[in-house]
CSV table of C-alpha atoms and ligand atoms in Angstrom, one decimal:
chain,number,residue,atom,x,y,z
A,1,UNK,CA,-0.2,-32.8,6.2
A,2,UNK,CA,1.7,-33.6,3.1
A,3,UNK,CA,3.1,-30.4,1.7
A,4,UNK,CA,3.9,-29.6,-1.9
A,5,UNK,CA,6.4,-26.9,-2.8
A,6,UNK,CA,6.1,-25.1,-6.0
A,7,UNK,CA,7.8,-22.1,-7.7
A,8,UNK,CA,6.2,-19.6,-10.1
A,9,UNK,CA,8.5,-18.9,-13.0
A,10,UNK,CA,6.7,-15.7,-13.7
A,11,UNK,CA,6.8,-13.9,-10.4
A,12,UNK,CA,9.4,-16.1,-8.6
A,13,UNK,CA,7.3,-16.8,-5.6
A,14,UNK,CA,8.2,-20.0,-3.7
A,15,UNK,CA,4.9,-21.4,-2.4
A,16,UNK,CA,4.1,-24.2,0.0
A,17,UNK,CA,0.7,-25.7,0.1
A,18,UNK,CA,-1.2,-28.8,1.3
A,19,UNK,CA,-1.4,-31.6,-1.3
A,20,UNK,CA,-5.2,-31.1,-1.8
A,21,UNK,CA,-4.6,-27.5,-2.6
A,22,UNK,CA,-2.1,-28.4,-5.4
A,23,UNK,CA,-2.6,-25.8,-8.1
A,24,UNK,CA,-1.5,-25.5,-11.7
A,25,UNK,CA,-1.6,-21.7,-11.5
A,26,UNK,CA,0.3,-19.3,-9.3
A,27,UNK,CA,-2.1,-17.9,-6.7
A,28,UNK,CA,-0.4,-14.5,-6.9
A,29,UNK,CA,-0.2,-13.8,-10.6
A,30,UNK,CA,-2.4,-16.5,-12.3
A,31,UNK,CA,0.6,-17.7,-14.4
A,32,UNK,CA,0.5,-21.4,-15.4
A,33,UNK,CA,4.3,-21.6,-15.4
A,34,UNK,CA,4.5,-23.2,-12.0
A,35,UNK,CA,6.9,-26.1,-11.3
A,36,UNK,CA,7.2,-28.4,-8.4
A,37,UNK,CA,10.5,-28.0,-6.5
A,38,UNK,CA,12.1,-29.8,-3.5
A,39,UNK,CA,11.1,-28.3,-0.2
A,40,UNK,CA,13.7,-25.7,0.9
A,41,UNK,CA,15.6,-26.1,4.1
A,42,UNK,CA,17.5,-22.9,4.3
A,43,UNK,CA,14.6,-20.4,4.6
A,44,UNK,CA,14.1,-18.5,7.8
A,45,UNK,CA,11.2,-19.8,10.0
A,46,UNK,CA,8.5,-17.3,10.8
A,47,UNK,CA,8.3,-16.1,14.4
A,48,UNK,CA,4.7,-14.8,14.5
A,49,UNK,CA,1.6,-15.2,12.4
A,50,UNK,CA,-1.7,-13.3,12.2
A,51,UNK,CA,-4.9,-15.3,11.8
A,52,UNK,CA,-7.5,-14.9,9.1
A,53,UNK,CA,-10.6,-13.0,10.2
A,54,UNK,CA,-12.2,-12.6,6.7
A,55,UNK,CA,-13.5,-16.0,5.5
A,56,UNK,CA,-13.6,-17.2,1.9
A,57,UNK,CA,-17.3,-16.3,1.4
A,58,UNK,CA,-16.6,-12.7,2.4
A,59,UNK,CA,-13.5,-12.6,0.3
A,60,UNK,CA,-15.3,-13.8,-2.8
A,61,UNK,CA,-18.1,-11.2,-2.2
A,62,UNK,CA,-15.4,-8.4,-1.9
A,63,UNK,CA,-13.9,-9.6,-5.2
A,64,UNK,CA,-17.4,-9.6,-6.9
A,65,UNK,CA,-18.3,-6.2,-5.6
A,66,UNK,CA,-14.9,-4.9,-6.8
A,67,UNK,CA,-15.4,-6.5,-10.3
A,68,UNK,CA,-18.9,-4.9,-10.6
A,69,UNK,CA,-17.4,-1.5,-9.6
A,70,UNK,CA,-15.0,-1.7,-12.5
A,71,UNK,CA,-18.0,-0.7,-14.6
A,72,UNK,CA,-18.8,-1.5,-18.2
A,73,UNK,CA,-15.2,-1.2,-19.3
A,74,UNK,CA,-13.9,-4.2,-17.3
A,75,UNK,CA,-13.4,-7.5,-19.0
A,76,UNK,CA,-16.4,-9.8,-18.8
A,77,UNK,CA,-15.9,-13.0,-16.9
A,78,UNK,CA,-14.3,-11.1,-13.9
A,79,UNK,CA,-17.2,-11.7,-11.6
A,80,UNK,CA,-17.6,-15.4,-12.5
A,81,UNK,CA,-13.9,-16.0,-12.0
A,82,UNK,CA,-14.1,-14.8,-8.4
A,83,UNK,CA,-15.3,-18.0,-6.9
A,84,UNK,CA,-12.4,-20.3,-8.1
A,85,UNK,CA,-9.6,-17.7,-8.1
A,86,UNK,CA,-9.9,-16.2,-4.7
A,87,UNK,CA,-7.2,-17.9,-2.6
A,88,UNK,CA,-6.1,-17.4,1.0
A,89,UNK,CA,-2.3,-17.0,1.2
A,90,UNK,CA,0.0,-16.5,4.2
A,91,UNK,CA,2.3,-13.8,3.0
A,92,UNK,CA,5.8,-13.5,4.6
A,93,UNK,CA,6.8,-10.1,5.8
A,94,UNK,CA,9.3,-8.6,8.2
A,95,UNK,CA,8.1,-6.7,11.2
A,96,UNK,CA,10.7,-4.1,12.1
A,97,UNK,CA,11.2,-2.0,15.1
A,98,UNK,CA,13.9,0.3,16.4
A,99,UNK,CA,14.8,3.2,18.7
A,100,UNK,CA,15.6,6.3,16.7
A,101,UNK,CA,17.5,9.4,17.7
A,102,UNK,CA,17.7,12.4,15.4
A,103,UNK,CA,19.5,15.7,15.4
A,104,UNK,CA,17.4,18.2,13.5
A,105,UNK,CA,17.4,21.8,12.4
A,106,UNK,CA,14.7,23.8,10.7
A,107,UNK,CA,13.3,27.3,10.0
A,108,UNK,CA,10.3,27.9,12.3
A,109,UNK,CA,7.7,30.4,11.3
A,110,UNK,CA,5.6,32.5,13.6
A,111,UNK,CA,2.7,34.3,12.1
A,112,UNK,CA,1.5,37.7,13.1
A,113,UNK,CA,-1.1,40.1,11.7
A,114,UNK,CA,-0.4,43.6,10.4
A,115,UNK,CA,-3.0,46.2,9.7
A,116,UNK,CA,-2.3,48.4,6.7
A,117,UNK,CA,-4.1,51.3,5.1
A,118,UNK,CA,-4.6,51.7,1.4
A,119,UNK,CA,-6.4,53.9,-1.0
A,120,UNK,CA,-9.0,52.8,-3.5
A,121,UNK,CA,-11.9,54.1,-5.5
A,122,UNK,CA,-15.5,53.5,-4.2
A,123,UNK,CA,-18.6,52.9,-6.3
A,124,UNK,CA,-19.2,56.6,-6.8
A,125,UNK,CA,-15.6,57.2,-8.2
A,126,UNK,CA,-14.3,58.9,-5.0
A,127,UNK,CA,-10.8,58.1,-3.7
A,128,UNK,CA,-11.2,56.6,-0.2
A,129,UNK,CA,-8.7,55.3,2.4
A,130,UNK,CA,-9.4,51.8,3.9
A,131,UNK,CA,-7.6,49.4,6.2
A,132,UNK,CA,-7.1,45.7,5.8
A,133,UNK,CA,-5.2,43.0,7.7
A,134,UNK,CA,-2.4,40.9,6.3
A,135,UNK,CA,-0.6,37.8,7.8
A,136,UNK,CA,3.2,37.9,7.9
A,137,UNK,CA,5.6,35.2,9.0
A,138,UNK,CA,8.7,35.7,11.0
A,139,UNK,CA,11.3,33.0,10.5
A,140,UNK,CA,13.9,31.8,13.0
A,141,UNK,CA,16.4,29.0,13.0
A,142,UNK,CA,15.9,26.2,15.5
A,143,UNK,CA,17.8,22.9,16.2
A,144,UNK,CA,17.2,20.1,18.6
A,145,UNK,CA,17.2,16.4,19.4
A,146,UNK,CA,14.4,14.0,18.9
A,147,UNK,CA,14.0,10.5,20.3
A,148,UNK,CA,11.3,8.0,19.4
A,149,UNK,CA,10.4,4.4,18.9
A,150,UNK,CA,9.1,2.8,15.8
A,151,UNK,CA,7.8,-0.7,16.2
A,152,UNK,CA,5.2,-1.4,13.5
A,153,UNK,CA,7.1,-1.2,10.2
A,154,UNK,CA,6.0,-4.0,7.9
A,155,UNK,CA,7.9,-4.8,4.6
A,156,UNK,CA,7.2,-7.6,2.3
A,157,UNK,CA,9.5,-10.7,2.1
A,158,UNK,CA,7.5,-12.0,-0.8
A,159,UNK,CA,8.4,-12.1,-4.5
A,160,UNK,CA,4.8,-12.4,-5.4
A,161,UNK,CA,3.5,-9.2,-3.7
A,162,UNK,CA,5.7,-6.1,-3.8
A,163,UNK,CA,5.9,-3.6,-1.0
A,164,UNK,CA,3.8,-0.9,-2.6
A,165,UNK,CA,0.9,-3.4,-3.1
A,166,UNK,CA,1.2,-4.6,0.5
A,167,UNK,CA,1.1,-1.0,1.8
A,168,UNK,CA,-2.2,-0.5,0.0
A,169,UNK,CA,-3.9,-3.0,2.2
A,170,UNK,CA,-2.2,-2.1,5.4
A,171,UNK,CA,-2.6,-1.6,8.3
A,172,UNK,CA,-2.8,-5.0,10.1
A,173,UNK,CA,-3.8,-5.1,13.7
A,174,UNK,CA,-0.6,-6.4,15.3
A,175,UNK,CA,-2.2,-6.9,18.7
A,176,UNK,CA,-3.5,-10.2,17.3
A,177,UNK,CA,0.0,-11.6,16.6
A,178,UNK,CA,0.6,-15.0,18.0
A,179,UNK,CA,3.6,-17.4,17.9
A,180,UNK,CA,4.0,-19.3,14.7
A,181,UNK,CA,3.7,-23.0,14.6
A,182,UNK,CA,3.4,-25.2,11.4
A,183,UNK,CA,-0.3,-25.9,12.3
A,184,UNK,CA,-1.0,-22.2,11.3
A,185,UNK,CA,-0.5,-23.2,7.7
A,186,UNK,CA,-2.8,-26.2,7.7
A,187,UNK,CA,-5.4,-25.7,4.9
A,188,UNK,CA,-3.8,-22.6,3.6
A,189,UNK,CA,-1.2,-21.6,0.9
A,190,UNK,CA,2.0,-20.2,2.4
A,191,UNK,CA,4.8,-18.4,0.7
A,192,UNK,CA,8.4,-18.8,1.9
A,193,UNK,CA,10.4,-15.6,2.5
A,194,UNK,CA,11.9,-15.4,-0.9
A,195,UNK,CA,13.5,-11.9,-0.5
A,196,UNK,CA,16.7,-11.7,1.4
A,197,UNK,CA,16.6,-10.4,5.0
A,198,UNK,CA,19.2,-7.8,4.3
A,199,UNK,CA,17.2,-6.3,1.4
A,200,UNK,CA,14.1,-6.3,3.5
A,201,UNK,CA,15.7,-4.6,6.4
A,202,UNK,CA,17.2,-1.9,4.3
A,203,UNK,CA,13.7,-1.2,2.9
A,204,UNK,CA,12.4,-1.3,6.5
A,205,UNK,CA,14.9,1.3,7.6
A,206,UNK,CA,13.9,3.6,4.7
A,207,UNK,CA,10.3,3.3,5.8
A,208,UNK,CA,11.1,3.9,9.5
A,209,UNK,CA,13.1,7.0,8.5
A,210,UNK,CA,10.2,8.3,6.4
A,211,UNK,CA,7.8,7.7,9.2
A,212,UNK,CA,10.0,9.5,11.7
A,213,UNK,CA,10.4,12.4,9.3
A,214,UNK,CA,6.7,12.8,9.3
A,215,UNK,CA,6.5,12.6,13.0
A,216,UNK,CA,9.3,15.0,13.4
A,217,UNK,CA,7.5,17.4,11.1
A,218,UNK,CA,4.4,17.2,13.3
A,219,UNK,CA,6.5,17.8,16.4
A,220,UNK,CA,7.9,21.1,15.1
A,221,UNK,CA,6.8,24.2,17.1
A,222,UNK,CA,5.5,27.4,15.6
A,223,UNK,CA,2.8,28.0,13.1
A,224,UNK,CA,4.7,26.4,10.2
A,225,UNK,CA,8.2,25.3,9.3
A,226,UNK,CA,10.5,24.8,6.3
A,227,UNK,CA,13.9,23.4,5.4
A,228,UNK,CA,13.6,20.6,8.0
A,229,UNK,CA,16.8,18.5,7.9
A,230,UNK,CA,17.7,15.7,10.2
A,231,UNK,CA,20.4,13.1,10.8
A,232,UNK,CA,18.8,9.9,12.1
A,233,UNK,CA,20.4,6.9,13.8
A,234,UNK,CA,18.5,3.7,14.4
A,235,UNK,CA,19.5,1.6,17.5
A,236,UNK,CA,18.3,-1.7,19.1
A,237,UNK,CA,16.8,-3.0,15.9
A,238,UNK,CA,14.3,-5.9,16.1
A,239,UNK,CA,13.1,-7.8,13.0
A,240,UNK,CA,10.8,-10.7,13.1
A,241,UNK,CA,9.5,-12.8,10.2
A,242,UNK,CA,5.7,-12.8,10.3
A,243,UNK,CA,3.0,-14.4,8.2
A,244,UNK,CA,0.2,-12.1,7.2
A,245,UNK,CA,-3.2,-13.3,6.0
A,246,UNK,CA,-4.2,-12.0,2.6
A,247,UNK,CA,-6.8,-13.1,0.0
A,248,UNK,CA,-5.6,-12.9,-3.5
A,249,UNK,CA,-7.6,-12.9,-6.7
A,250,UNK,CA,-5.5,-13.2,-9.8
A,251,UNK,CA,-6.6,-13.7,-13.3
A,252,UNK,CA,-4.3,-13.7,-16.4
A,253,UNK,CA,-5.9,-13.1,-19.8
A,254,UNK,CA,-2.7,-13.9,-21.7
A,255,UNK,CA,0.8,-15.1,-20.9
A,256,UNK,CA,3.2,-12.2,-21.1
A,257,UNK,CA,0.5,-9.6,-20.1
A,258,UNK,CA,0.2,-8.4,-16.4
A,259,UNK,CA,-2.5,-10.1,-14.5
A,260,UNK,CA,-5.7,-8.6,-13.1
A,261,UNK,CA,-5.2,-8.8,-9.4
A,262,UNK,CA,-7.0,-7.8,-6.2
A,263,UNK,CA,-5.3,-8.1,-2.8
A,264,UNK,CA,-7.5,-8.2,0.3
A,265,UNK,CA,-6.3,-7.8,3.9
A,266,UNK,CA,-7.4,-11.1,5.5
A,267,UNK,CA,-7.9,-9.4,8.8
A,268,UNK,CA,-9.8,-6.2,7.9
A,269,UNK,CA,-11.2,-6.8,4.3
A,270,UNK,CA,-9.4,-3.7,3.0
A,271,UNK,CA,-8.8,-4.4,-0.7
A,272,UNK,CA,-6.7,-2.8,-3.5
A,273,UNK,CA,-6.0,-3.8,-7.0
A,274,UNK,CA,-5.8,-2.8,-10.6
A,275,UNK,CA,-7.6,-4.1,-13.6
A,276,UNK,CA,-6.7,-3.5,-17.3
A,277,UNK,CA,-9.5,-2.0,-19.2
A,278,UNK,CA,-11.0,-3.8,-22.2
A,279,UNK,CA,-9.9,-1.7,-25.3
A,280,UNK,CA,-12.7,-3.1,-27.6
A,281,UNK,CA,-15.3,-2.1,-25.0
A,282,UNK,CA,-13.9,1.4,-24.6
A,283,UNK,CA,-13.9,1.9,-28.4
A,284,UNK,CA,-17.4,0.7,-28.6
A,285,UNK,CA,-18.5,3.2,-25.9
A,286,UNK,CA,-16.7,6.0,-27.7
A,287,UNK,CA,-18.3,5.1,-31.1
A,288,UNK,CA,-21.7,4.9,-29.4
A,289,UNK,CA,-21.1,8.3,-27.8
A,290,UNK,CA,-20.1,9.9,-31.2
A,291,UNK,CA,-23.2,8.3,-32.8
A,292,UNK,CA,-25.5,9.7,-30.1
A,293,UNK,CA,-23.9,13.2,-30.6
A,294,UNK,CA,-24.4,13.1,-34.3
A,295,UNK,CA,-28.0,12.0,-33.9
A,296,UNK,CA,-28.6,14.8,-31.4
A,297,UNK,CA,-27.0,17.4,-33.8
A,298,UNK,CA,-29.2,16.2,-36.6
A,299,UNK,CA,-32.3,16.3,-34.4
A,300,UNK,CA,-31.7,20.0,-33.5
A,301,UNK,CA,-30.9,20.8,-37.0
A,302,UNK,CA,-27.2,21.7,-36.8
A,303,UNK,CA,-26.3,19.1,-39.4
A,304,UNK,CA,-28.4,18.0,-42.3
B,1,ZN,ZN1,3.3,-16.1,-10.0
């Protein structure tokens, strides 16, 4: 296949696609400031790829359902645009794993019940003595070691899709990973790993630390805990560049304004995106609402 390399000047994505898929608009952000560039030779080659399970027809129907669900305040033309603007992209990401060991300390709380007596006034105005139960917590300090593996941290290597957006369509089923070969990309749009490996790995370490913090919290004994602190070391790190299948719907109403974009997990169909609301339509709805209210008030005789 003859490949064409393009760069989007708006979102800085470096995209590689087959000649017949040559596009004048960035598949990620809908910007028309794309320029052809020479193929890059210094980019890391992916180790693994995940195949597409969701086909184009299903992706388009997901976009159309989403556009409908935006309700009457969404821009018109959203549904119609779905067919031509839903594109399958292989998104580069780093798959990170490591062995973690942590020293932790925390306050562990054990709950117990006390029965207390109190005096109150009953319905007839008599002073009476009653009992009630109350839950108290006894706190003690505890420290320990915790060892665990993380092996499924995914961080974006794409300039076109930031990490928060990718997280919204995770998880991917990594059991379906297979070795990457250039034939994987045939017929698809692929992005090159535009973010540096070091930046991606430091992001991956942050995510791994956060995940381990959650797991450590769940591992705490007692009924509850507080002031959990830990020192974490990551060893035996593994990082592989993988290509993830995503469908992207991107539509730009005006240059300089953020695009409407829906991202769909190409394996599971999980979708996430944001759409700017149409201000004229909202104003119209508000005016209609006020009009109805006035009409109603006139009808019941409050005004007039
Ligand atoms: Zn772009």
